[in-house]
PDB file of C-alpha atoms in Angstrom:
ATOM      1  CA  UNK A   1    -135.666 151.228-115.431  1.00 63.00           C
ATOM      2  CA  UNK A   2    -132.574 153.349-116.071  1.00 80.00           C
ATOM      3  CA  UNK A   3    -131.544 153.258-112.403  1.00 77.00           C
ATOM      4  CA  UNK A   4    -131.699 149.458-112.324  1.00 80.00           C
ATOM      5  CA  UNK A   5    -129.537 149.179-115.457  1.00 82.00           C
ATOM      6  CA  UNK A   6    -126.975 151.572-113.985  1.00 84.00           C
ATOM      7  CA  UNK A   7    -127.002 149.686-110.674  1.00 78.00           C
ATOM      8  CA  UNK A   8    -126.527 146.356-112.480  1.00 79.00           C
ATOM      9  CA  UNK A   9    -123.646 147.815-114.514  1.00 80.00           C
ATOM     10  CA  UNK A  10    -121.923 149.189-111.422  1.00 79.00           C
ATOM     11  CA  UNK A  11    -122.437 145.869-109.625  1.00 80.00           C
ATOM     12  CA  UNK A  12    -120.952 143.915-112.535  1.00 77.00           C
ATOM     13  CA  UNK A  13    -117.996 146.310-112.658  1.00 77.00           C
ATOM     14  CA  UNK A  14    -117.329 145.832-108.933  1.00 78.00           C
ATOM     15  CA  UNK A  15    -117.547 142.031-109.211  1.00 75.00           C
ATOM     16  CA  UNK A  16    -115.187 141.914-112.208  1.00 72.00           C
ATOM     17  CA  UNK A  17    -112.731 144.265-110.486  1.00 76.00           C
ATOM     18  CA  UNK A  18    -112.698 142.157-107.317  1.00 70.00           C
ATOM     19  CA  UNK A  19    -112.181 138.980-109.343  1.00 65.00           C
ATOM     20  CA  UNK A  20    -109.254 140.507-111.224  1.00 66.00           C
ATOM     21  CA  UNK A  21    -107.632 141.896-108.079  1.00 64.00           C
ATOM     22  CA  UNK A  22    -107.863 138.643-106.137  1.00 60.00           C
ATOM     23  CA  UNK A  23    -106.729 136.435-109.009  1.00 50.00           C
ATOM     24  CA  UNK A  24    -104.276 133.954-107.496  1.00 51.00           C
ATOM     25  CA  UNK A  25    -103.493 131.901-110.580  1.00 49.00           C
ATOM     26  CA  UNK A  26     -99.767 132.630-110.367  1.00 52.00           C
ATOM     27  CA  UNK A  27     -99.543 135.598-112.736  1.00 62.00           C
ATOM     28  CA  UNK A  28     -97.133 137.346-110.367  1.00 64.00           C
ATOM     29  CA  UNK A  29     -93.572 136.041-110.476  1.00 72.00           C
ATOM     30  CA  UNK A  30     -92.921 133.621-107.614  1.00 79.00           C
ATOM     31  CA  UNK A  31     -89.488 133.935-106.000  1.00 78.00           C
ATOM     32  CA  UNK A  32     -87.166 130.935-106.198  1.00 84.00           C
ATOM     33  CA  UNK A  33     -84.097 132.262-104.348  1.00 89.00           C
ATOM     34  CA  UNK A  34     -83.626 133.347-100.749  1.00 88.00           C
ATOM     35  CA  UNK A  35     -81.102 136.158-100.213  1.00 90.00           C
ATOM     36  CA  UNK A  36     -79.712 136.265 -96.680  1.00 90.00           C
ATOM     37  CA  UNK A  37     -77.722 139.485 -97.046  1.00 92.00           C
ATOM     38  CA  UNK A  38     -77.799 142.783 -98.903  1.00 92.00           C
ATOM     39  CA  UNK A  39     -74.590 141.753-100.694  1.00 94.00           C
ATOM     40  CA  UNK A  40     -76.355 138.697-102.145  1.00 93.00           C
ATOM     41  CA  UNK A  41     -78.985 140.981-103.694  1.00 92.00           C
ATOM     42  CA  UNK A  42     -76.362 143.411-105.019  1.00 93.00           C
ATOM     43  CA  UNK A  43     -74.374 140.575-106.598  1.00 93.00           C
ATOM     44  CA  UNK A  44     -77.521 139.302-108.323  1.00 92.00           C
ATOM     45  CA  UNK A  45     -78.249 142.819-109.634  1.00 91.00           C
ATOM     46  CA  UNK A  46     -74.740 143.401-110.928  1.00 91.00           C
ATOM     47  CA  UNK A  47     -74.357 140.021-112.633  1.00 91.00           C
ATOM     48  CA  UNK A  48     -77.606 140.142-114.628  1.00 90.00           C
ATOM     49  CA  UNK A  49     -79.480 142.394-117.016  1.00 88.00           C
ATOM     50  CA  UNK A  50     -82.218 144.406-115.367  1.00 88.00           C
ATOM     51  CA  UNK A  51     -84.571 145.292-118.232  1.00 86.00           C
ATOM     52  CA  UNK A  52     -85.361 143.387-121.427  1.00 84.00           C
ATOM     53  CA  UNK A  53     -88.007 143.808-124.086  1.00 81.00           C
ATOM     54  CA  UNK A  54     -90.473 141.143-125.128  1.00 80.00           C
ATOM     55  CA  UNK A  55     -91.450 140.343-128.721  1.00 83.00           C
ATOM     56  CA  UNK A  56     -93.997 143.183-128.632  1.00 84.00           C
ATOM     57  CA  UNK A  57     -91.486 145.790-127.490  1.00 79.00           C
ATOM     58  CA  UNK A  58     -92.810 145.970-123.930  1.00 81.00           C
ATOM     59  CA  UNK A  59     -90.251 146.673-121.235  1.00 81.00           C
ATOM     60  CA  UNK A  60     -90.023 144.114-118.437  1.00 83.00           C
ATOM     61  CA  UNK A  61     -87.683 142.987-115.703  1.00 85.00           C
ATOM     62  CA  UNK A  62     -85.660 139.814-116.121  1.00 88.00           C
ATOM     63  CA  UNK A  63     -86.515 136.893-113.861  1.00 88.00           C
ATOM     64  CA  UNK A  64     -83.080 137.235-112.245  1.00 91.00           C
ATOM     65  CA  UNK A  65     -83.922 140.781-111.175  1.00 89.00           C
ATOM     66  CA  UNK A  66     -87.436 139.842-110.057  1.00 88.00           C
ATOM     67  CA  UNK A  67     -85.693 137.600-107.517  1.00 89.00           C
ATOM     68  CA  UNK A  68     -84.331 140.811-105.951  1.00 89.00           C
ATOM     69  CA  UNK A  69     -87.689 142.609-105.747  1.00 87.00           C
ATOM     70  CA  UNK A  70     -90.331 142.738-103.034  1.00 86.00           C
ATOM     71  CA  UNK A  71     -93.841 141.423-103.653  1.00 82.00           C
ATOM     72  CA  UNK A  72     -95.067 144.967-104.249  1.00 78.00           C
ATOM     73  CA  UNK A  73     -92.327 145.703-106.791  1.00 78.00           C
ATOM     74  CA  UNK A  74     -92.890 142.376-108.591  1.00 75.00           C
ATOM     75  CA  UNK A  75     -96.625 143.080-108.787  1.00 72.00           C
ATOM     76  CA  UNK A  76     -96.169 146.591-110.172  1.00 73.00           C
ATOM     77  CA  UNK A  77     -92.825 147.538-111.737  1.00 69.00           C
ATOM     78  CA  UNK A  78     -89.340 147.950-110.317  1.00 72.00           C
ATOM     79  CA  UNK A  79     -88.816 151.332-111.981  1.00 73.00           C
ATOM     80  CA  UNK A  80     -85.135 150.515-112.440  1.00 82.00           C
ATOM     81  CA  UNK A  81     -84.756 151.724-116.015  1.00 80.00           C
ATOM     82  CA  UNK A  82     -81.334 150.236-116.660  1.00 86.00           C
ATOM     83  CA  UNK A  83     -80.083 147.604-119.032  1.00 86.00           C
ATOM     84  CA  UNK A  84     -77.061 146.661-116.922  1.00 88.00           C
ATOM     85  CA  UNK A  85     -75.342 148.177-113.900  1.00 91.00           C
ATOM     86  CA  UNK A  86     -71.838 148.087-112.492  1.00 93.00           C
ATOM     87  CA  UNK A  87     -71.574 148.891-108.802  1.00 93.00           C
ATOM     88  CA  UNK A  88     -68.666 151.270-108.296  1.00 95.00           C
ATOM     89  CA  UNK A  89     -69.082 151.790-104.560  1.00 94.00           C
ATOM     90  CA  UNK A  90     -71.367 150.843-101.689  1.00 94.00           C
ATOM     91  CA  UNK A  91     -71.332 153.947 -99.494  1.00 94.00           C
ATOM     92  CA  UNK A  92     -71.091 153.739 -95.732  1.00 93.00           C
ATOM     93  CA  UNK A  93     -74.078 155.641 -94.391  1.00 93.00           C
ATOM     94  CA  UNK A  94     -74.070 157.432 -91.071  1.00 94.00           C
ATOM     95  CA  UNK A  95     -77.105 157.196 -88.786  1.00 94.00           C
ATOM     96  CA  UNK A  96     -78.600 160.475 -90.068  1.00 96.00           C
ATOM     97  CA  UNK A  97     -78.383 159.373 -93.726  1.00 94.00           C
ATOM     98  CA  UNK A  98     -79.927 155.991 -92.883  1.00 94.00           C
ATOM     99  CA  UNK A  99     -82.733 157.721 -90.999  1.00 95.00           C
ATOM    100  CA  UNK A 100     -83.472 160.071 -93.930  1.00 94.00           C
ATOM    101  CA  UNK A 101     -83.695 157.203 -96.431  1.00 94.00           C
ATOM    102  CA  UNK A 102     -85.899 155.122 -94.117  1.00 93.00           C
ATOM    103  CA  UNK A 103     -88.129 158.160 -93.445  1.00 93.00           C
ATOM    104  CA  UNK A 104     -88.618 158.655 -97.212  1.00 91.00           C
ATOM    105  CA  UNK A 105     -89.425 154.954 -97.503  1.00 88.00           C
ATOM    106  CA  UNK A 106     -91.966 155.109 -94.674  1.00 87.00           C
ATOM    107  CA  UNK A 107     -93.644 158.171 -96.218  1.00 88.00           C
ATOM    108  CA  UNK A 108     -93.955 156.299 -99.516  1.00 82.00           C
ATOM    109  CA  UNK A 109     -95.518 153.338 -97.687  1.00 80.00           C
ATOM    110  CA  UNK A 110     -98.066 155.616 -96.020  1.00 80.00           C
ATOM    111  CA  UNK A 111     -99.166 156.923 -99.430  1.00 78.00           C
ATOM    112  CA  UNK A 112    -100.092 153.397-100.518  1.00 71.00           C
ATOM    113  CA  UNK A 113    -103.750 152.602-100.223  1.00 63.00           C
ATOM    114  CA  UNK A 114    -103.042 148.871-100.043  1.00 62.00           C
ATOM    115  CA  UNK A 115    -102.492 147.052 -96.763  1.00 64.00           C
ATOM    116  CA  UNK A 116     -98.801 146.276 -96.454  1.00 66.00           C
ATOM    117  CA  UNK A 117     -97.211 144.161 -93.749  1.00 71.00           C
ATOM    118  CA  UNK A 118     -94.360 145.835 -91.920  1.00 76.00           C
ATOM    119  CA  UNK A 119     -91.091 144.108 -92.889  1.00 81.00           C
ATOM    120  CA  UNK A 120     -89.088 142.422 -90.138  1.00 82.00           C
ATOM    121  CA  UNK A 121     -85.796 143.988 -91.251  1.00 90.00           C
ATOM    122  CA  UNK A 122     -85.151 147.297 -93.062  1.00 91.00           C
ATOM    123  CA  UNK A 123     -81.716 148.204 -94.438  1.00 94.00           C
ATOM    124  CA  UNK A 124     -81.020 151.384 -96.420  1.00 95.00           C
ATOM    125  CA  UNK A 125     -78.218 151.164 -98.993  1.00 95.00           C
ATOM    126  CA  UNK A 126     -76.582 153.866-101.135  1.00 96.00           C
ATOM    127  CA  UNK A 127     -74.756 152.807-104.285  1.00 94.00           C
ATOM    128  CA  UNK A 128     -72.589 154.643-106.765  1.00 95.00           C
ATOM    129  CA  UNK A 129     -73.198 152.867-110.072  1.00 94.00           C
ATOM    130  CA  UNK A 130     -72.425 153.067-113.758  1.00 93.00           C
ATOM    131  CA  UNK A 131     -75.446 152.078-115.801  1.00 90.00           C
ATOM    132  CA  UNK A 132     -76.545 151.804-119.386  1.00 85.00           C
ATOM    133  CA  UNK A 133     -80.162 152.752-120.035  1.00 78.00           C
ATOM    134  CA  UNK A 134     -82.697 150.238-121.299  1.00 72.00           C
ATOM    135  CA  UNK A 135     -82.938 150.208-125.113  1.00 66.00           C
ATOM    136  CA  UNK A 136     -85.868 152.623-125.753  1.00 56.00           C
ATOM    137  CA  UNK A 137     -84.299 155.108-123.365  1.00 52.00           C
ATOM    138  CA  UNK A 138     -80.926 155.033-125.113  1.00 50.00           C
ATOM    139  CA  UNK A 139     -79.562 158.280-126.326  1.00 53.00           C
ATOM    140  CA  UNK A 140     -75.986 159.363-126.957  1.00 50.00           C
ATOM    141  CA  UNK A 141     -75.030 155.973-128.448  1.00 59.00           C
ATOM    142  CA  UNK A 142     -75.630 153.720-125.441  1.00 63.00           C
ATOM    143  CA  UNK A 143     -73.723 156.048-123.140  1.00 77.00           C
ATOM    144  CA  UNK A 144     -72.966 154.808-119.645  1.00 84.00           C
ATOM    145  CA  UNK A 145     -74.049 157.261-116.954  1.00 88.00           C
ATOM    146  CA  UNK A 146     -73.077 157.659-113.310  1.00 93.00           C
ATOM    147  CA  UNK A 147     -75.922 157.364-110.807  1.00 92.00           C
ATOM    148  CA  UNK A 148     -76.413 157.429-107.084  1.00 93.00           C
ATOM    149  CA  UNK A 149     -78.967 154.795-106.181  1.00 92.00           C
ATOM    150  CA  UNK A 150     -80.646 154.753-102.763  1.00 93.00           C
ATOM    151  CA  UNK A 151     -82.320 151.432-102.046  1.00 92.00           C
ATOM    152  CA  UNK A 152     -84.267 150.147 -99.100  1.00 92.00           C
ATOM    153  CA  UNK A 153     -83.844 146.418 -98.654  1.00 93.00           C
ATOM    154  CA  UNK A 154     -86.429 144.624 -96.544  1.00 92.00           C
ATOM    155  CA  UNK A 155     -87.043 141.090 -95.348  1.00 90.00           C
ATOM    156  CA  UNK A 156     -90.636 140.090 -96.092  1.00 83.00           C
ATOM    157  CA  UNK A 157     -90.063 136.514 -94.997  1.00 84.00           C
ATOM    158  CA  UNK A 158     -88.589 135.463 -98.355  1.00 82.00           C
ATOM    159  CA  UNK A 159     -85.130 136.906 -97.703  1.00 89.00           C
ATOM    160  CA  UNK A 160     -83.758 140.359 -98.429  1.00 93.00           C
ATOM    161  CA  UNK A 161     -85.421 142.176-101.343  1.00 92.00           C
ATOM    162  CA  UNK A 162     -85.572 145.706-102.789  1.00 90.00           C
ATOM    163  CA  UNK A 163     -88.755 147.569-101.843  1.00 89.00           C
ATOM    164  CA  UNK A 164     -87.815 151.200-102.525  1.00 88.00           C
ATOM    165  CA  UNK A 165     -85.547 152.957-105.003  1.00 89.00           C
ATOM    166  CA  UNK A 166     -84.414 156.550-105.544  1.00 88.00           C
ATOM    167  CA  UNK A 167     -82.074 157.223-108.439  1.00 88.00           C
ATOM    168  CA  UNK A 168     -80.091 160.369-109.024  1.00 89.00           C
ATOM    169  CA  UNK A 169     -78.168 161.038-112.216  1.00 88.00           C
ATOM    170  CA  UNK A 170     -74.729 162.357-111.315  1.00 86.00           C
ATOM    171  CA  UNK A 171     -74.013 165.108-113.797  1.00 78.00           C
ATOM    172  CA  UNK A 172     -71.161 167.575-113.834  1.00 63.00           C
ATOM    173  CA  UNK A 173     -73.421 170.558-113.179  1.00 46.00           C
ATOM    174  CA  UNK A 174     -74.363 171.809-109.729  1.00 47.00           C
ATOM    175  CA  UNK A 175     -78.098 171.055-110.033  1.00 47.00           C
ATOM    176  CA  UNK A 176     -78.180 167.355-109.077  1.00 46.00           C
ATOM    177  CA  UNK A 177     -81.549 167.657-107.317  1.00 46.00           C
ATOM    178  CA  UNK A 178     -83.214 168.319-110.674  1.00 44.00           C
ATOM    179  CA  UNK A 179     -82.039 164.890-111.873  1.00 47.00           C
ATOM    180  CA  UNK A 180     -83.451 163.016-108.877  1.00 48.00           C
ATOM    181  CA  UNK A 181     -86.157 160.411-109.569  1.00 48.00           C
ATOM    182  CA  UNK A 182     -88.035 159.137-106.542  1.00 49.00           C
ATOM    183  CA  UNK A 183     -89.542 155.716-107.130  1.00 49.00           C
ATOM    184  CA  UNK A 184     -91.541 154.227-104.249  1.00 48.00           C
TER     185      UNK A 184
END
């Protein structure tokens, strides 16, 4: 009797989980814009707020920024914890730097347990930005900080989008690696 109740409970749990995971009722944000170039995505990022807070105080991306994100990032969370950014410089990357960023991206993709279609185009980008943190993360009176932001832009068939982000806070001390935040 106990085994049958446990089996029924596990079966119900599996069915409910599958139904929730395959829910296609449009809960995920559907892209409206098609970005042909990396610069189009960067312009969209710079001209709009990245994070806002709903009436319950929950952090969320703006719809304008969701246009810049891959399906995976829209489904989960962009992990760009900024209110607004100003792009100071788009760095020219040599082949070795591009390879290192793409290798990190590929390693992050391998850690995913979900099937993920290989993008048709992959472009690594390194930005020097000034950013203000999102409201709950504000300290030092809304201080603007300098960051280095490594992005991997991919084309999933809906135009160029951000699928990988690594941020590094640029502080005056010599230990910049301690401030690095890898976000797959």
